[in-house]
Amino acid sequence: RSSVPRMDIDHLFVSKSDIALDVLRSIQGAMNHYGYEIVDTLLTDLSPNPVVKASMNEINASKRMKESMVHRAEAEKTQQIKAAEALAEKLHLEGVGVAKQR
């Protein structure tokens, strides 16, 4: 429990072995005092509280939404730049055409 609160939800599922090792170390110290040796610990499943899970899902969704908004804004910026460049080129060519007519 001491290492889990410091991790985000994605990291928790990736690092089950790290968590199991932390549990082994903490239990081993306490049990050696009583003459027991802990050989290994097995972490089978992570099951956060439903409220915590919903909150973390909401946080992940908002992060993805933020990334999506950034990408959309960049795409819109690129479109506006291309439209402005096209308009500038059009006006330049019209000016060249008018100059040639004179």
mmCIF file of N, CA and C in Angstrom:
data_model
loop_
_atom_site.group_PDB
_atom_site.id
_atom_site.type_symbol
_atom_site.label_atom_id
_atom_site.label_comp_id
_atom_site.label_asym_id
_atom_site.label_seq_id
_atom_site.Cartn_x
_atom_site.Cartn_y
_atom_site.Cartn_z
ATOM 1 N N ARG A 1 0.814 -1.201 0.000
ATOM 2 C CA ARG A 1 0.000 0.000 0.000
ATOM 3 C C ARG A 1 0.853 1.257 0.000
ATOM 4 N N SER A 2 2.086 1.143 0.407
ATOM 5 C CA SER A 2 2.900 2.354 0.484
ATOM 6 C C SER A 2 3.374 2.820 -0.883
ATOM 7 N N SER A 3 3.546 1.925 -1.839
ATOM 8 C CA SER A 3 4.031 2.334 -3.157
ATOM 9 C C SER A 3 2.898 2.610 -4.136
ATOM 10 N N VAL A 4 1.736 2.043 -3.916
ATOM 11 C CA VAL A 4 0.625 2.179 -4.862
ATOM 12 C C VAL A 4 0.098 3.610 -4.967
ATOM 13 N N PRO A 5 -0.102 4.342 -3.881
ATOM 14 C CA PRO A 5 -0.654 5.697 -4.016
ATOM 15 C C PRO A 5 0.232 6.661 -4.796
ATOM 16 N N ARG A 6 1.504 6.354 -4.912
ATOM 17 C CA ARG A 6 2.418 7.246 -5.629
ATOM 18 C C ARG A 6 2.395 7.008 -7.134
ATOM 19 N N MET A 7 1.688 5.985 -7.607
ATOM 20 C CA MET A 7 1.673 5.642 -9.029
ATOM 21 C C MET A 7 0.344 6.031 -9.660
ATOM 22 N N ASP A 8 0.388 6.316 -10.969
ATOM 23 C CA ASP A 8 -0.875 6.535 -11.661
ATOM 24 C C ASP A 8 -1.431 5.184 -12.103
ATOM 25 N N ILE A 9 -2.675 5.175 -12.523
ATOM 26 C CA ILE A 9 -3.384 3.914 -12.788
ATOM 27 C C ILE A 9 -2.730 3.112 -13.912
ATOM 28 N N ASP A 10 -2.235 3.797 -14.943
ATOM 29 C CA ASP A 10 -1.596 3.085 -16.051
ATOM 30 C C ASP A 10 -0.320 2.397 -15.584
ATOM 31 N N HIS A 11 0.435 3.086 -14.753
ATOM 32 C CA HIS A 11 1.691 2.530 -14.253
ATOM 33 C C HIS A 11 1.440 1.352 -13.317
ATOM 34 N N LEU A 12 0.341 1.373 -12.606
ATOM 35 C CA LEU A 12 0.017 0.275 -11.689
ATOM 36 C C LEU A 12 -0.098 -1.054 -12.420
ATOM 37 N N PHE A 13 -0.837 -1.050 -13.517
ATOM 38 C CA PHE A 13 -1.071 -2.302 -14.228
ATOM 39 C C PHE A 13 0.185 -2.788 -14.941
ATOM 40 N N VAL A 14 1.063 -1.872 -15.310
ATOM 41 C CA VAL A 14 2.298 -2.259 -15.987
ATOM 42 C C VAL A 14 3.317 -2.817 -14.996
ATOM 43 N N SER A 15 3.326 -2.290 -13.786
ATOM 44 C CA SER A 15 4.382 -2.642 -12.837
ATOM 45 C C SER A 15 3.888 -3.513 -11.690
ATOM 46 N N LYS A 16 3.115 -4.521 -12.002
ATOM 47 C CA LYS A 16 2.660 -5.441 -10.952
ATOM 48 C C LYS A 16 3.838 -6.117 -10.261
ATOM 49 N N SER A 17 4.869 -6.456 -11.033
ATOM 50 C CA SER A 17 6.025 -7.137 -10.435
ATOM 51 C C SER A 17 6.756 -6.216 -9.459
ATOM 52 N N ASP A 18 6.825 -4.923 -9.766
ATOM 53 C CA ASP A 18 7.463 -3.974 -8.841
ATOM 54 C C ASP A 18 6.677 -3.876 -7.539
ATOM 55 N N ILE A 19 5.360 -3.863 -7.658
ATOM 56 C CA ILE A 19 4.511 -3.791 -6.467
ATOM 57 C C ILE A 19 4.677 -5.060 -5.633
ATOM 58 N N ALA A 20 4.697 -6.215 -6.308
ATOM 59 C CA ALA A 20 4.877 -7.485 -5.598
ATOM 60 C C ALA A 20 6.221 -7.513 -4.870
ATOM 61 N N LEU A 21 7.249 -6.956 -5.493
ATOM 62 C CA LEU A 21 8.568 -6.901 -4.857
ATOM 63 C C LEU A 21 8.543 -5.989 -3.629
ATOM 64 N N ASP A 22 7.850 -4.854 -3.728
ATOM 65 C CA ASP A 22 7.711 -3.966 -2.562
ATOM 66 C C ASP A 22 6.984 -4.671 -1.417
ATOM 67 N N VAL A 23 5.935 -5.411 -1.763
ATOM 68 C CA VAL A 23 5.186 -6.158 -0.742
ATOM 69 C C VAL A 23 6.088 -7.207 -0.098
ATOM 70 N N LEU A 24 6.843 -7.925 -0.923
ATOM 71 C CA LEU A 24 7.763 -8.944 -0.416
ATOM 72 C C LEU A 24 8.744 -8.341 0.582
ATOM 73 N N ARG A 25 9.330 -7.213 0.223
ATOM 74 C CA ARG A 25 10.318 -6.586 1.109
ATOM 75 C C ARG A 25 9.698 -6.156 2.435
ATOM 76 N N SER A 26 8.511 -5.569 2.362
ATOM 77 C CA SER A 26 7.905 -5.085 3.608
ATOM 78 C C SER A 26 7.449 -6.239 4.502
ATOM 79 N N ILE A 27 6.900 -7.286 3.911
ATOM 80 C CA ILE A 27 6.443 -8.429 4.708
ATOM 81 C C ILE A 27 7.630 -9.233 5.230
ATOM 82 N N GLN A 28 8.646 -9.364 4.395
ATOM 83 C CA GLN A 28 9.806 -10.164 4.774
ATOM 84 C C GLN A 28 10.463 -9.613 6.041
ATOM 85 N N GLY A 29 10.584 -8.301 6.116
ATOM 86 C CA GLY A 29 11.195 -7.703 7.308
ATOM 87 C C GLY A 29 10.406 -8.004 8.569
ATOM 88 N N ALA A 30 9.096 -7.918 8.467
ATOM 89 C CA ALA A 30 8.253 -8.167 9.643
ATOM 90 C C ALA A 30 8.237 -9.642 10.016
ATOM 91 N N MET A 31 8.208 -10.526 9.041
ATOM 92 C CA MET A 31 8.083 -11.956 9.318
ATOM 93 C C MET A 31 9.405 -12.598 9.735
ATOM 94 N N ASN A 32 10.534 -12.037 9.307
ATOM 95 C CA ASN A 32 11.832 -12.560 9.747
ATOM 96 C C ASN A 32 11.958 -12.471 11.266
ATOM 97 N N HIS A 33 11.350 -11.469 11.829
ATOM 98 C CA HIS A 33 11.369 -11.281 13.283
ATOM 99 C C HIS A 33 10.739 -12.480 14.001
ATOM 100 N N TYR A 34 9.770 -13.121 13.362
ATOM 101 C CA TYR A 34 9.075 -14.270 13.955
ATOM 102 C C TYR A 34 9.631 -15.606 13.476
ATOM 103 N N GLY A 35 10.694 -15.584 12.671
ATOM 104 C CA GLY A 35 11.317 -16.815 12.220
ATOM 105 C C GLY A 35 10.784 -17.347 10.903
ATOM 106 N N TYR A 36 9.949 -16.601 10.239
ATOM 107 C CA TYR A 36 9.423 -17.017 8.936
ATOM 108 C C TYR A 36 10.230 -16.365 7.827
ATOM 109 N N GLU A 37 10.379 -17.098 6.725
ATOM 110 C CA GLU A 37 11.043 -16.545 5.550
ATOM 111 C C GLU A 37 10.030 -16.494 4.415
ATOM 112 N N ILE A 38 9.801 -15.328 3.887
ATOM 113 C CA ILE A 38 8.893 -15.158 2.754
ATOM 114 C C ILE A 38 9.731 -15.316 1.494
ATOM 115 N N VAL A 39 9.361 -16.269 0.660
ATOM 116 C CA VAL A 39 10.127 -16.563 -0.542
ATOM 117 C C VAL A 39 9.677 -15.696 -1.711
ATOM 118 N N ASP A 40 8.382 -15.549 -1.873
ATOM 119 C CA ASP A 40 7.875 -14.798 -3.021
ATOM 120 C C ASP A 40 6.471 -14.290 -2.712
ATOM 121 N N THR A 41 6.078 -13.247 -3.401
ATOM 122 C CA THR A 41 4.701 -12.755 -3.305
ATOM 123 C C THR A 41 4.124 -12.706 -4.708
ATOM 124 N N LEU A 42 2.849 -12.977 -4.799
ATOM 125 C CA LEU A 42 2.175 -12.991 -6.094
ATOM 126 C C LEU A 42 1.047 -11.976 -6.068
ATOM 127 N N LEU A 43 1.075 -11.083 -7.010
ATOM 128 C CA LEU A 43 0.016 -10.094 -7.148
ATOM 129 C C LEU A 43 -0.843 -10.532 -8.327
ATOM 130 N N THR A 44 -2.061 -10.947 -8.042
ATOM 131 C CA THR A 44 -2.900 -11.505 -9.100
ATOM 132 C C THR A 44 -3.761 -10.477 -9.803
ATOM 133 N N ASP A 45 -4.285 -9.505 -9.062
ATOM 134 C CA ASP A 45 -5.201 -8.558 -9.687
ATOM 135 C C ASP A 45 -5.191 -7.247 -8.922
ATOM 136 N N LEU A 46 -5.385 -6.174 -9.663
ATOM 137 C CA LEU A 46 -5.546 -4.856 -9.058
ATOM 138 C C LEU A 46 -6.997 -4.455 -9.233
ATOM 139 N N SER A 47 -7.642 -4.145 -8.151
ATOM 140 C CA SER A 47 -9.054 -3.790 -8.211
ATOM 141 C C SER A 47 -9.303 -2.547 -7.362
ATOM 142 N N PRO A 48 -9.169 -1.361 -7.984
ATOM 143 C CA PRO A 48 -9.409 -0.147 -7.202
ATOM 144 C C PRO A 48 -10.882 0.017 -6.855
ATOM 145 N N ASN A 49 -11.140 0.811 -5.856
ATOM 146 C CA ASN A 49 -12.498 1.150 -5.456
ATOM 147 C C ASN A 49 -13.245 1.703 -6.676
ATOM 148 N N PRO A 50 -14.517 1.327 -6.882
ATOM 149 C CA PRO A 50 -15.255 1.806 -8.059
ATOM 150 C C PRO A 50 -15.277 3.327 -8.196
ATOM 151 N N VAL A 51 -15.331 4.034 -7.091
ATOM 152 C CA VAL A 51 -15.316 5.500 -7.154
ATOM 153 C C VAL A 51 -13.964 5.992 -7.660
ATOM 154 N N VAL A 52 -12.896 5.378 -7.161
ATOM 155 C CA VAL A 52 -11.551 5.742 -7.596
ATOM 156 C C VAL A 52 -11.367 5.388 -9.063
ATOM 157 N N LYS A 53 -11.838 4.222 -9.452
ATOM 158 C CA LYS A 53 -11.716 3.779 -10.836
ATOM 159 C C LYS A 53 -12.455 4.728 -11.774
ATOM 160 N N ALA A 54 -13.661 5.129 -11.408
ATOM 161 C CA ALA A 54 -14.433 6.065 -12.230
ATOM 162 C C ALA A 54 -13.720 7.409 -12.326
ATOM 163 N N SER A 55 -13.166 7.852 -11.224
ATOM 164 C CA SER A 55 -12.440 9.119 -11.213
ATOM 165 C C SER A 55 -11.212 9.058 -12.111
ATOM 166 N N MET A 56 -10.473 7.959 -12.035
ATOM 167 C CA MET A 56 -9.281 7.810 -12.864
ATOM 168 C C MET A 56 -9.646 7.700 -14.336
ATOM 169 N N ASN A 57 -10.741 7.017 -14.642
ATOM 170 C CA ASN A 57 -11.201 6.945 -16.023
ATOM 171 C C ASN A 57 -11.571 8.327 -16.542
ATOM 172 N N GLU A 58 -12.192 9.127 -15.693
ATOM 173 C CA GLU A 58 -12.563 10.490 -16.080
ATOM 174 C C GLU A 58 -11.318 11.341 -16.328
ATOM 175 N N ILE A 59 -10.310 11.159 -15.495
ATOM 176 C CA ILE A 59 -9.055 11.895 -15.674
ATOM 177 C C ILE A 59 -8.404 11.503 -16.996
ATOM 178 N N ASN A 60 -8.354 10.200 -17.285
ATOM 179 C CA ASN A 60 -7.765 9.745 -18.545
ATOM 180 C C ASN A 60 -8.551 10.262 -19.736
ATOM 181 N N ALA A 61 -9.874 10.263 -19.635
ATOM 182 C CA ALA A 61 -10.705 10.766 -20.729
ATOM 183 C C ALA A 61 -10.457 12.250 -20.955
ATOM 184 N N SER A 62 -10.316 13.009 -19.885
ATOM 185 C CA SER A 62 -10.073 14.445 -20.043
ATOM 186 C C SER A 62 -8.692 14.711 -20.636
ATOM 187 N N LYS A 63 -7.697 13.884 -20.292
ATOM 188 C CA LYS A 63 -6.371 14.030 -20.900
ATOM 189 C C LYS A 63 -6.444 13.772 -22.397
ATOM 190 N N ARG A 64 -7.158 12.725 -22.781
ATOM 191 C CA ARG A 64 -7.298 12.417 -24.210
ATOM 192 C C ARG A 64 -8.070 13.515 -24.939
ATOM 193 N N MET A 65 -9.089 14.056 -24.286
ATOM 194 C CA MET A 65 -9.866 15.138 -24.879
ATOM 195 C C MET A 65 -8.983 16.367 -25.084
ATOM 196 N N LYS A 66 -8.132 16.651 -24.113
ATOM 197 C CA LYS A 66 -7.229 17.793 -24.223
ATOM 198 C C LYS A 66 -6.273 17.599 -25.396
ATOM 199 N N GLU A 67 -5.708 16.401 -25.527
ATOM 200 C CA GLU A 67 -4.822 16.107 -26.649
ATOM 201 C C GLU A 67 -5.562 16.259 -27.971
ATOM 202 N N SER A 68 -6.782 15.774 -28.020
ATOM 203 C CA SER A 68 -7.591 15.877 -29.228
ATOM 204 C C SER A 68 -7.838 17.333 -29.594
ATOM 205 N N MET A 69 -8.139 18.157 -28.610
ATOM 206 C CA MET A 69 -8.381 19.575 -28.869
ATOM 207 C C MET A 69 -7.121 20.266 -29.390
ATOM 208 N N VAL A 70 -5.970 19.887 -28.857
ATOM 209 C CA VAL A 70 -4.707 20.462 -29.324
ATOM 210 C C VAL A 70 -4.476 20.089 -30.781
ATOM 211 N N HIS A 71 -4.710 18.825 -31.133
ATOM 212 C CA HIS A 71 -4.512 18.384 -32.513
ATOM 213 C C HIS A 71 -5.491 19.067 -33.463
ATOM 214 N N ARG A 72 -6.736 19.221 -33.029
ATOM 215 C CA ARG A 72 -7.716 19.925 -33.866
ATOM 216 C C ARG A 72 -7.316 21.373 -34.080
ATOM 217 N N ALA A 73 -6.843 22.022 -33.026
ATOM 218 C CA ALA A 73 -6.423 23.420 -33.139
ATOM 219 C C ALA A 73 -5.237 23.557 -34.088
ATOM 220 N N GLU A 74 -4.299 22.618 -34.006
ATOM 221 C CA GLU A 74 -3.152 22.651 -34.911
ATOM 222 C C GLU A 74 -3.590 22.435 -36.353
ATOM 223 N N ALA A 75 -4.547 21.536 -36.573
ATOM 224 C CA ALA A 75 -5.051 21.292 -37.921
ATOM 225 C C ALA A 75 -5.759 22.533 -38.462
ATOM 226 N N GLU A 76 -6.556 23.181 -37.621
ATOM 227 C CA GLU A 76 -7.251 24.399 -38.048
ATOM 228 C C GLU A 76 -6.250 25.510 -38.359
ATOM 229 N N LYS A 77 -5.216 25.611 -37.554
ATOM 230 C CA LYS A 77 -4.172 26.614 -37.785
ATOM 231 C C LYS A 77 -3.502 26.371 -39.131
ATOM 232 N N THR A 78 -3.173 25.121 -39.410
ATOM 233 C CA THR A 78 -2.538 24.776 -40.677
ATOM 234 C C THR A 78 -3.454 25.111 -41.848
ATOM 235 N N GLN A 79 -4.748 24.814 -41.724
ATOM 236 C CA GLN A 79 -5.696 25.134 -42.789
ATOM 237 C C GLN A 79 -5.766 26.636 -43.025
ATOM 238 N N GLN A 80 -5.800 27.412 -41.962
ATOM 239 C CA GLN A 80 -5.875 28.864 -42.107
ATOM 240 C C GLN A 80 -4.605 29.428 -42.735
ATOM 241 N N ILE A 81 -3.467 28.874 -42.370
ATOM 242 C CA ILE A 81 -2.201 29.325 -42.959
ATOM 243 C C ILE A 81 -2.180 29.014 -44.448
ATOM 244 N N LYS A 82 -2.585 27.799 -44.809
ATOM 245 C CA LYS A 82 -2.603 27.416 -46.226
ATOM 246 C C LYS A 82 -3.579 28.283 -47.017
ATOM 247 N N ALA A 83 -4.739 28.584 -46.431
ATOM 248 C CA ALA A 83 -5.717 29.438 -47.107
ATOM 249 C C ALA A 83 -5.154 30.844 -47.293
ATOM 250 N N ALA A 84 -4.476 31.370 -46.289
ATOM 251 C CA ALA A 84 -3.876 32.703 -46.392
ATOM 252 C C ALA A 84 -2.760 32.720 -47.430
ATOM 253 N N GLU A 85 -1.953 31.667 -47.468
ATOM 254 C CA GLU A 85 -0.891 31.580 -48.473
ATOM 255 C C GLU A 85 -1.481 31.499 -49.872
ATOM 256 N N ALA A 86 -2.550 30.734 -50.022
ATOM 257 C CA ALA A 86 -3.201 30.621 -51.331
ATOM 258 C C ALA A 86 -3.779 31.964 -51.764
ATOM 259 N N LEU A 87 -4.410 32.679 -50.842
ATOM 260 C CA LEU A 87 -4.962 33.997 -51.155
ATOM 261 C C LEU A 87 -3.850 34.969 -51.532
ATOM 262 N N ALA A 88 -2.747 34.929 -50.805
ATOM 263 C CA ALA A 88 -1.611 35.804 -51.116
ATOM 264 C C ALA A 88 -1.057 35.492 -52.501
ATOM 265 N N GLU A 89 -0.944 34.222 -52.830
ATOM 266 C CA GLU A 89 -0.448 33.822 -54.157
ATOM 267 C C GLU A 89 -1.418 34.264 -55.246
ATOM 268 N N LYS A 90 -2.706 34.119 -54.997
ATOM 269 C CA LYS A 90 -3.733 34.533 -55.961
ATOM 270 C C LYS A 90 -3.640 36.035 -56.221
ATOM 271 N N LEU A 91 -3.559 36.810 -55.143
ATOM 272 C CA LEU A 91 -3.468 38.266 -55.295
ATOM 273 C C LEU A 91 -2.181 38.671 -56.004
ATOM 274 N N HIS A 92 -1.096 37.978 -55.715
ATOM 275 C CA HIS A 92 0.176 38.250 -56.387
ATOM 276 C C HIS A 92 0.051 37.985 -57.882
ATOM 277 N N LEU A 93 -0.524 36.843 -58.236
ATOM 278 C CA LEU A 93 -0.669 36.503 -59.653
ATOM 279 C C LEU A 93 -1.623 37.460 -60.360
ATOM 280 N N GLU A 94 -2.674 37.883 -59.690
ATOM 281 C CA GLU A 94 -3.583 38.871 -60.280
ATOM 282 C C GLU A 94 -2.847 40.185 -60.519
ATOM 283 N N GLY A 95 -2.004 40.558 -59.565
ATOM 284 C CA GLY A 95 -1.215 41.789 -59.721
ATOM 285 C C GLY A 95 -0.251 41.684 -60.884
ATOM 286 N N VAL A 96 0.380 40.522 -61.041
ATOM 287 C CA VAL A 96 1.291 40.301 -62.166
ATOM 288 C C VAL A 96 0.510 40.372 -63.473
ATOM 289 N N GLY A 97 -0.685 39.777 -63.499
ATOM 290 C CA GLY A 97 -1.519 39.808 -64.710
ATOM 291 C C GLY A 97 -1.936 41.222 -65.074
ATOM 292 N N VAL A 98 -2.330 42.008 -64.095
ATOM 293 C CA VAL A 98 -2.728 43.401 -64.342
ATOM 294 C C VAL A 98 -1.524 44.198 -64.835
ATOM 295 N N ALA A 99 -0.357 43.960 -64.268
ATOM 296 C CA ALA A 99 0.851 44.674 -64.683
ATOM 297 C C ALA A 99 1.211 44.344 -66.121
ATOM 298 N N LYS A 100 1.000 43.116 -66.539
ATOM 299 C CA LYS A 100 1.321 42.711 -67.910
ATOM 300 C C LYS A 100 0.337 43.323 -68.905
ATOM 301 N N GLN A 101 -0.886 43.571 -68.465
ATOM 302 C CA GLN A 101 -1.884 44.172 -69.349
ATOM 303 C C GLN A 101 -1.550 45.629 -69.644
ATOM 304 N N ARG A 102 -0.831 46.279 -68.819
ATOM 305 C CA ARG A 102 -0.530 47.702 -68.994
ATOM 306 C C ARG A 102 0.627 47.860 -69.861
#
